Short mmCIF file of C-alpha atoms in Angstrom, two decimals:
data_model
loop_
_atom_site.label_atom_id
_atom_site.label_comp_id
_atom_site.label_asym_id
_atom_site.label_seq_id
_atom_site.Cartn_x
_atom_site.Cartn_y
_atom_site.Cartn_z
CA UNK A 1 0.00 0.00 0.00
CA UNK A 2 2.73 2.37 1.44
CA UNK A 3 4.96 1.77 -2.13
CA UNK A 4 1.80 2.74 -4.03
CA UNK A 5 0.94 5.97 -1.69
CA UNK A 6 4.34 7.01 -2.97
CA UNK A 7 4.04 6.61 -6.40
CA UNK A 8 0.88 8.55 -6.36
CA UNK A 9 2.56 11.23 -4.18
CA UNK A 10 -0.52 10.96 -1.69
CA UNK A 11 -1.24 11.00 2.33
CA UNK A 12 -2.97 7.68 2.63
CA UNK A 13 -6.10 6.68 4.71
CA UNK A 14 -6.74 4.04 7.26
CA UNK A 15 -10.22 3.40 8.10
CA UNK A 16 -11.43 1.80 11.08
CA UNK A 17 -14.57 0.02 12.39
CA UNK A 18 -15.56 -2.20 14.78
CA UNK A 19 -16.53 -5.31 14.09
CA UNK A 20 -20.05 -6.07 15.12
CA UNK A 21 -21.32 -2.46 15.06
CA UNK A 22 -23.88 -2.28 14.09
CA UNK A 23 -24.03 -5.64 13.50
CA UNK A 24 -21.42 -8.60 11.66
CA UNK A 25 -23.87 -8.56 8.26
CA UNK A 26 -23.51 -4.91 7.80
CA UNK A 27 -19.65 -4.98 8.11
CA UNK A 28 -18.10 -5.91 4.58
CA UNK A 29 -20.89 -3.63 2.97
CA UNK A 30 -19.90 -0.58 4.69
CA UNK A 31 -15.95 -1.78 4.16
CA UNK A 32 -16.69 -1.66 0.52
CA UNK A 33 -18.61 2.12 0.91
CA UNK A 34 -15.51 3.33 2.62
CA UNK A 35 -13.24 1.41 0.05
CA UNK A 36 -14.86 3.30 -2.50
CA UNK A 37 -14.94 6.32 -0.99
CA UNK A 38 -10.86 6.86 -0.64
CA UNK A 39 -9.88 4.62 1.98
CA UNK A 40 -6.99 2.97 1.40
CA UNK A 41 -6.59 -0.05 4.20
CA UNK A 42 -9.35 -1.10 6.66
CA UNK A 43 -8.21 -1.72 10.49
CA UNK A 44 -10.85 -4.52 11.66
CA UNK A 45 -11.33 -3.77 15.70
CA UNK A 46 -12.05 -6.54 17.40
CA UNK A 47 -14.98 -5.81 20.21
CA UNK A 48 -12.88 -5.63 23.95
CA UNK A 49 -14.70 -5.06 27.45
CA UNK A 50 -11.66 -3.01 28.74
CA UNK A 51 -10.09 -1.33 25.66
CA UNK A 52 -7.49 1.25 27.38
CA UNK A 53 -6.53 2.90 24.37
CA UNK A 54 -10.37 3.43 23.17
CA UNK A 55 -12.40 6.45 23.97
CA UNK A 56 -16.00 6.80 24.75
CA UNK A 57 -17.27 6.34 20.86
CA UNK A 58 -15.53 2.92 20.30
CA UNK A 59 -15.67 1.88 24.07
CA UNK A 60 -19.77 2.48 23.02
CA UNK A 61 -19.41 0.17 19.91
CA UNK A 62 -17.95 -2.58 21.51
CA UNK A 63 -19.78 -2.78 24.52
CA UNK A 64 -22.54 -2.90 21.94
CA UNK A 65 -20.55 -5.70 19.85
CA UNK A 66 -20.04 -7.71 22.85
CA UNK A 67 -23.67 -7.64 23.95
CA UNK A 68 -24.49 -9.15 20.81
CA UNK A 69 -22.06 -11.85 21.37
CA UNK A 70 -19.60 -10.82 18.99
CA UNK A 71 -16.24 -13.09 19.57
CA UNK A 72 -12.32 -13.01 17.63
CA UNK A 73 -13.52 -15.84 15.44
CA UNK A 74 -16.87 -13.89 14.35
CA UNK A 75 -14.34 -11.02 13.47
CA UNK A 76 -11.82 -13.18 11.53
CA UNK A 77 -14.83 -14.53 9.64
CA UNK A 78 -15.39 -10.69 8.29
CA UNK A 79 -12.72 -10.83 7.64
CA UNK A 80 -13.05 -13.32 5.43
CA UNK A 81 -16.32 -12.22 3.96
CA UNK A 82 -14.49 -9.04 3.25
CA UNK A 83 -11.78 -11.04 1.49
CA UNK A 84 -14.38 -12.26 -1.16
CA UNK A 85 -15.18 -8.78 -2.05
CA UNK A 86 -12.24 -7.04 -1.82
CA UNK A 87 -8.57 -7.13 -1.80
CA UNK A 88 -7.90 -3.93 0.39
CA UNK A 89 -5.31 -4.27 3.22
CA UNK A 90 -7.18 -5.39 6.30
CA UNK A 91 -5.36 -4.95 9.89
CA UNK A 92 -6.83 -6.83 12.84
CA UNK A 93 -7.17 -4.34 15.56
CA UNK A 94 -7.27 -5.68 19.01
CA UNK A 95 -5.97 -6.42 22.27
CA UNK A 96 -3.95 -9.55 23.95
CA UNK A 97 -6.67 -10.94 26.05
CA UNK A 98 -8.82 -11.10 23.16
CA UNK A 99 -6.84 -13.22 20.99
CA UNK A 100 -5.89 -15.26 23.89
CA UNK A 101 -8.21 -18.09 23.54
CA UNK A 102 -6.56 -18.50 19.73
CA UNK A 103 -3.43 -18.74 20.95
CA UNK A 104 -1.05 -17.58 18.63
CA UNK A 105 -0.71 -20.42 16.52
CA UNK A 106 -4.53 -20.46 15.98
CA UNK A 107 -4.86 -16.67 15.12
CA UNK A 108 -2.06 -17.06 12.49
CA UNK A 109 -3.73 -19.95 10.76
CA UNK A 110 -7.15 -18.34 10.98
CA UNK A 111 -6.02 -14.98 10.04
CA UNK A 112 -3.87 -16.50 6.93
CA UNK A 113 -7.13 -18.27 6.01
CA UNK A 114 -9.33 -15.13 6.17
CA UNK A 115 -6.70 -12.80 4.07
CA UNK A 116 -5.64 -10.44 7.13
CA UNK A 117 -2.47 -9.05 6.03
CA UNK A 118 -1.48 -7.81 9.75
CA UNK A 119 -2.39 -7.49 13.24
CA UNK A 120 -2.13 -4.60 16.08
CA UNK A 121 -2.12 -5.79 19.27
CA UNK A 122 -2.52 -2.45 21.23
CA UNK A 123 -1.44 -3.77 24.56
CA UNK A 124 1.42 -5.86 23.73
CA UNK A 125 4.96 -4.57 23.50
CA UNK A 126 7.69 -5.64 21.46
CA UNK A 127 9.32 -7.17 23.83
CA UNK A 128 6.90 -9.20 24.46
CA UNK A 129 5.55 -10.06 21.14
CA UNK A 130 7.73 -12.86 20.17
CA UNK A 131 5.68 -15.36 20.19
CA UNK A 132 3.06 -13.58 17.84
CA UNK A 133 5.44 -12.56 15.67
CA UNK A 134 7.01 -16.25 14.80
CA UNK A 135 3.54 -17.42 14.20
CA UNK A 136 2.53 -14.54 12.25
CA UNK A 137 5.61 -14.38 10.44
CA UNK A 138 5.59 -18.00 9.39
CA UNK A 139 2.15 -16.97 7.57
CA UNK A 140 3.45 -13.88 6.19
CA UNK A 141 1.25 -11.62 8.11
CA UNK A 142 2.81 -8.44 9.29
CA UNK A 143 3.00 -7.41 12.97
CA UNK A 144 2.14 -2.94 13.53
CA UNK A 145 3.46 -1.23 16.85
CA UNK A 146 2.35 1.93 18.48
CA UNK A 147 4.71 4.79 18.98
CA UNK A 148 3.44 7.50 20.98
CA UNK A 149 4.53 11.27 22.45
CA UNK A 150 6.72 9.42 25.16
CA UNK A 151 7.87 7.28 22.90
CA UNK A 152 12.31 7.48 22.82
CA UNK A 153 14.64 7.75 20.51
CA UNK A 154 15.72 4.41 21.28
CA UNK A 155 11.71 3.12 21.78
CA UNK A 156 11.45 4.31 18.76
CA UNK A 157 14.16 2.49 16.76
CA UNK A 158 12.69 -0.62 18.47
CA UNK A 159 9.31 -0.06 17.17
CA UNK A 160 10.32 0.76 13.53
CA UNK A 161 12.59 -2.58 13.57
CA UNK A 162 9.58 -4.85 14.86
CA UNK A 163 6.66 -3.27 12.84
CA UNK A 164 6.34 -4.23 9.46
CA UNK A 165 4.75 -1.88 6.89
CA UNK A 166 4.46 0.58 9.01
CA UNK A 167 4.54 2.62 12.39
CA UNK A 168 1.67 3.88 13.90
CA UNK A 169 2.02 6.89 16.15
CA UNK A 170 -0.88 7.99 18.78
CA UNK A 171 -0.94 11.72 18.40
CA UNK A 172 -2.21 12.34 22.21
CA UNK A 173 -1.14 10.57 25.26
CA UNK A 174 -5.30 10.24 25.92
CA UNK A 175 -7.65 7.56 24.16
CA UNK A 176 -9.11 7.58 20.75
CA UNK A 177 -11.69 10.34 19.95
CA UNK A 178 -12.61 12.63 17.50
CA UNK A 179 -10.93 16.21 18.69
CA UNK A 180 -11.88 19.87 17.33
CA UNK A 181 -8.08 20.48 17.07
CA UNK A 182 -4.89 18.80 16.91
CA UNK A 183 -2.43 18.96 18.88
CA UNK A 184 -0.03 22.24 18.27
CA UNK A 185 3.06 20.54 18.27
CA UNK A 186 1.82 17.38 16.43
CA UNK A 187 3.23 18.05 12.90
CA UNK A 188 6.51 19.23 14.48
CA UNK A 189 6.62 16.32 16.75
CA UNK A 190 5.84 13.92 13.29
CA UNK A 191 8.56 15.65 11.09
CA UNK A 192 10.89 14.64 14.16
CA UNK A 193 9.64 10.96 14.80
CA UNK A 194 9.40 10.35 10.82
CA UNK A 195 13.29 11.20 10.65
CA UNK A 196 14.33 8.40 12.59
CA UNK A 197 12.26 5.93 11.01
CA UNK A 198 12.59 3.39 8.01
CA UNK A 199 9.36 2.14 7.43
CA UNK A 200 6.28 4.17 6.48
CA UNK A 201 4.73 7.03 9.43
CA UNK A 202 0.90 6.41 10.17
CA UNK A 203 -1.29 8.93 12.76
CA UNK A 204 -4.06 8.07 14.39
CA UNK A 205 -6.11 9.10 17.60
CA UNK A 206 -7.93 12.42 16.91
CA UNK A 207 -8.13 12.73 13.48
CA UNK A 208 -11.85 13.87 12.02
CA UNK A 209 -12.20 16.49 10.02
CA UNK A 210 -10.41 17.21 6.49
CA UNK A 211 -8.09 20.36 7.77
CA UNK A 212 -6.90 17.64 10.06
CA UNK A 213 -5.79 15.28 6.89
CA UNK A 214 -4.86 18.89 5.33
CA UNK A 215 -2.86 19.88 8.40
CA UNK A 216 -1.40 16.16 8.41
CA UNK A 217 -0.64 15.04 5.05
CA UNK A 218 3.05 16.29 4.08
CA UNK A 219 4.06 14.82 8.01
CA UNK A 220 3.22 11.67 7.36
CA UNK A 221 2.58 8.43 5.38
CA UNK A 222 -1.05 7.72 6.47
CA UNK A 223 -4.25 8.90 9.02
CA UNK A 224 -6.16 6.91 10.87
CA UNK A 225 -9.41 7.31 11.16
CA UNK A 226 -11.66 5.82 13.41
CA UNK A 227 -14.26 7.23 16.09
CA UNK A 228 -15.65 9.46 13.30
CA UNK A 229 -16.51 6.85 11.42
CA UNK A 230 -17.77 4.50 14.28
CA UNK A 231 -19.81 7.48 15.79
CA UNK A 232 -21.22 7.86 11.68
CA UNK A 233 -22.37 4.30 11.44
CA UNK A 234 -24.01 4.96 15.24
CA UNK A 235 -25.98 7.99 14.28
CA UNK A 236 -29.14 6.52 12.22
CA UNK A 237 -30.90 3.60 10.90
CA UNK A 238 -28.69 0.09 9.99
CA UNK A 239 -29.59 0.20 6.17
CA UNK A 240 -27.54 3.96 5.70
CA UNK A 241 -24.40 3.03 8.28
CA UNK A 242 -22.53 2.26 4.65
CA UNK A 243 -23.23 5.20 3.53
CA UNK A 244 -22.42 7.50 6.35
CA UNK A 245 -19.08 5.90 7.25
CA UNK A 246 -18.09 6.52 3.32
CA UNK A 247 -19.13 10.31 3.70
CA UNK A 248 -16.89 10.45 6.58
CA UNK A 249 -13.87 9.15 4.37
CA UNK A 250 -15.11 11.59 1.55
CA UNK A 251 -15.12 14.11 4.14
CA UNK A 252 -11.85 13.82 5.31
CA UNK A 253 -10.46 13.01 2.06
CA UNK A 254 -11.83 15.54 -0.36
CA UNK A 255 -13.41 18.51 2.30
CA UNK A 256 -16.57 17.58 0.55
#
């Protein structure tokens, strides 16, 4: 993706969603809307009763996930779904405890099977990702790490060596949320973390409105963007969640 983002000379856009809102059915139809609308890889969150990193809009969407019995293996199987429909690069978003009862064996096999080309594991450091990582690897499925404003020099160097693709940096040291502004320092802080990395610079955690992507775009490889969208899909009736998640991207993308 990141090889093709440079050809075209373009900021790139992750999308996110979680799985399950508003329901699993609904999921590879509104992928495709925001496919079609300018995204440009889709991160796949997997429902969690105590997401840390998640702020009130996606904490909402899981809870809601999870009350509808929404599991890893449901996800994976969207995955899958997805895969039929579409060849965009999906990242399974999600947290250790999770993907626990897969094992790491069992989430590389059933990831590999559904066409996942990587998987963020918010909570787990490199350090401690070793396991993960040989079972992933031996699949060919790529392993992202989060860098964030406390992040050091030497952190840093760690993360870009043990991510593949790309890094993704949280812009705030708070939880995921759509924010009026950005942080002043952030593009400053970007031009300075992108300089000591190899691989590709993604931003996420704020990001919502198009002079954000405006403000953004010549700092880094990609945005993420995700409790706009979730809080779009959340707004009205099931059958138009597809289409408000792809005016979000549109939004973002093209100020329209």
């Amino acid at each position: 993706m990141f090889r093709r983002l440079d050809r075209e000379e373009r900021c790139g856009l992750i999308a996110y969603v979680t799985c399950g809102h508003p329901d699993l059915e609904t999921i590879p139809e509104i992928v495709e809307a925001l496919e079609a609308s300018g995204a440009d890889a889709i991160e796949l969150g997997v429902p969690f009763s105590d997401p840390i990193a998640d702020g009130p809009v996606i904490q909402s969407s899981s809870r809601h996930a999870l009350q509808r019995g929404v599991s890893t293996a449901d996800c994976i199987a969207v995955a899958a779904a997805i895969r039929e429909r579409s060849e965009i690069p999906l990242i399974l978003f999600s947290y250790v405890n999770p993907l626990m009862r897969l094992g790491a064996g069992g989430l590389a096999k059933s990831a590999d099977a559904a066409g996942i080309d990587a998987v963020l594991i918010t909570d787990l450091p490199p350090e401690a990702s070793g396991e993960f990582r040989r079972a992933l690897s031996r699949r060919k499925i790529g392993m992202i790490f989060l860098a964030s404003p406390t992040s050091s020099a030497a952190r840093l160097r760690l993360i870009d060596q043990k991510s593949d693709g790309f890094v993704y940096y949280v812009s705030t040291t708070g939880v995921t949320g759509p924010r009026r502004e950005l942080e002043e320092d952030l593009t400053a802080r970007l031009d300075a973390v992108r300089a000591k990395l190899k691989k590709p610079l993604a931003v996420g955690f704020g990001v919502s409105e198009h002079q954000h992507y405006e403000a953004l775009r010549d700092h880094c490889d990609a945005v993420v963007v995700g409790s706009a969208i979730v809080r779009a899909i959340g707004e009205g009736k099931r059958s138009g969640a597809a289409k408000r998640a792809a005016s979000v991207v549109s939004r973002i993308r093209g100020g329209v």
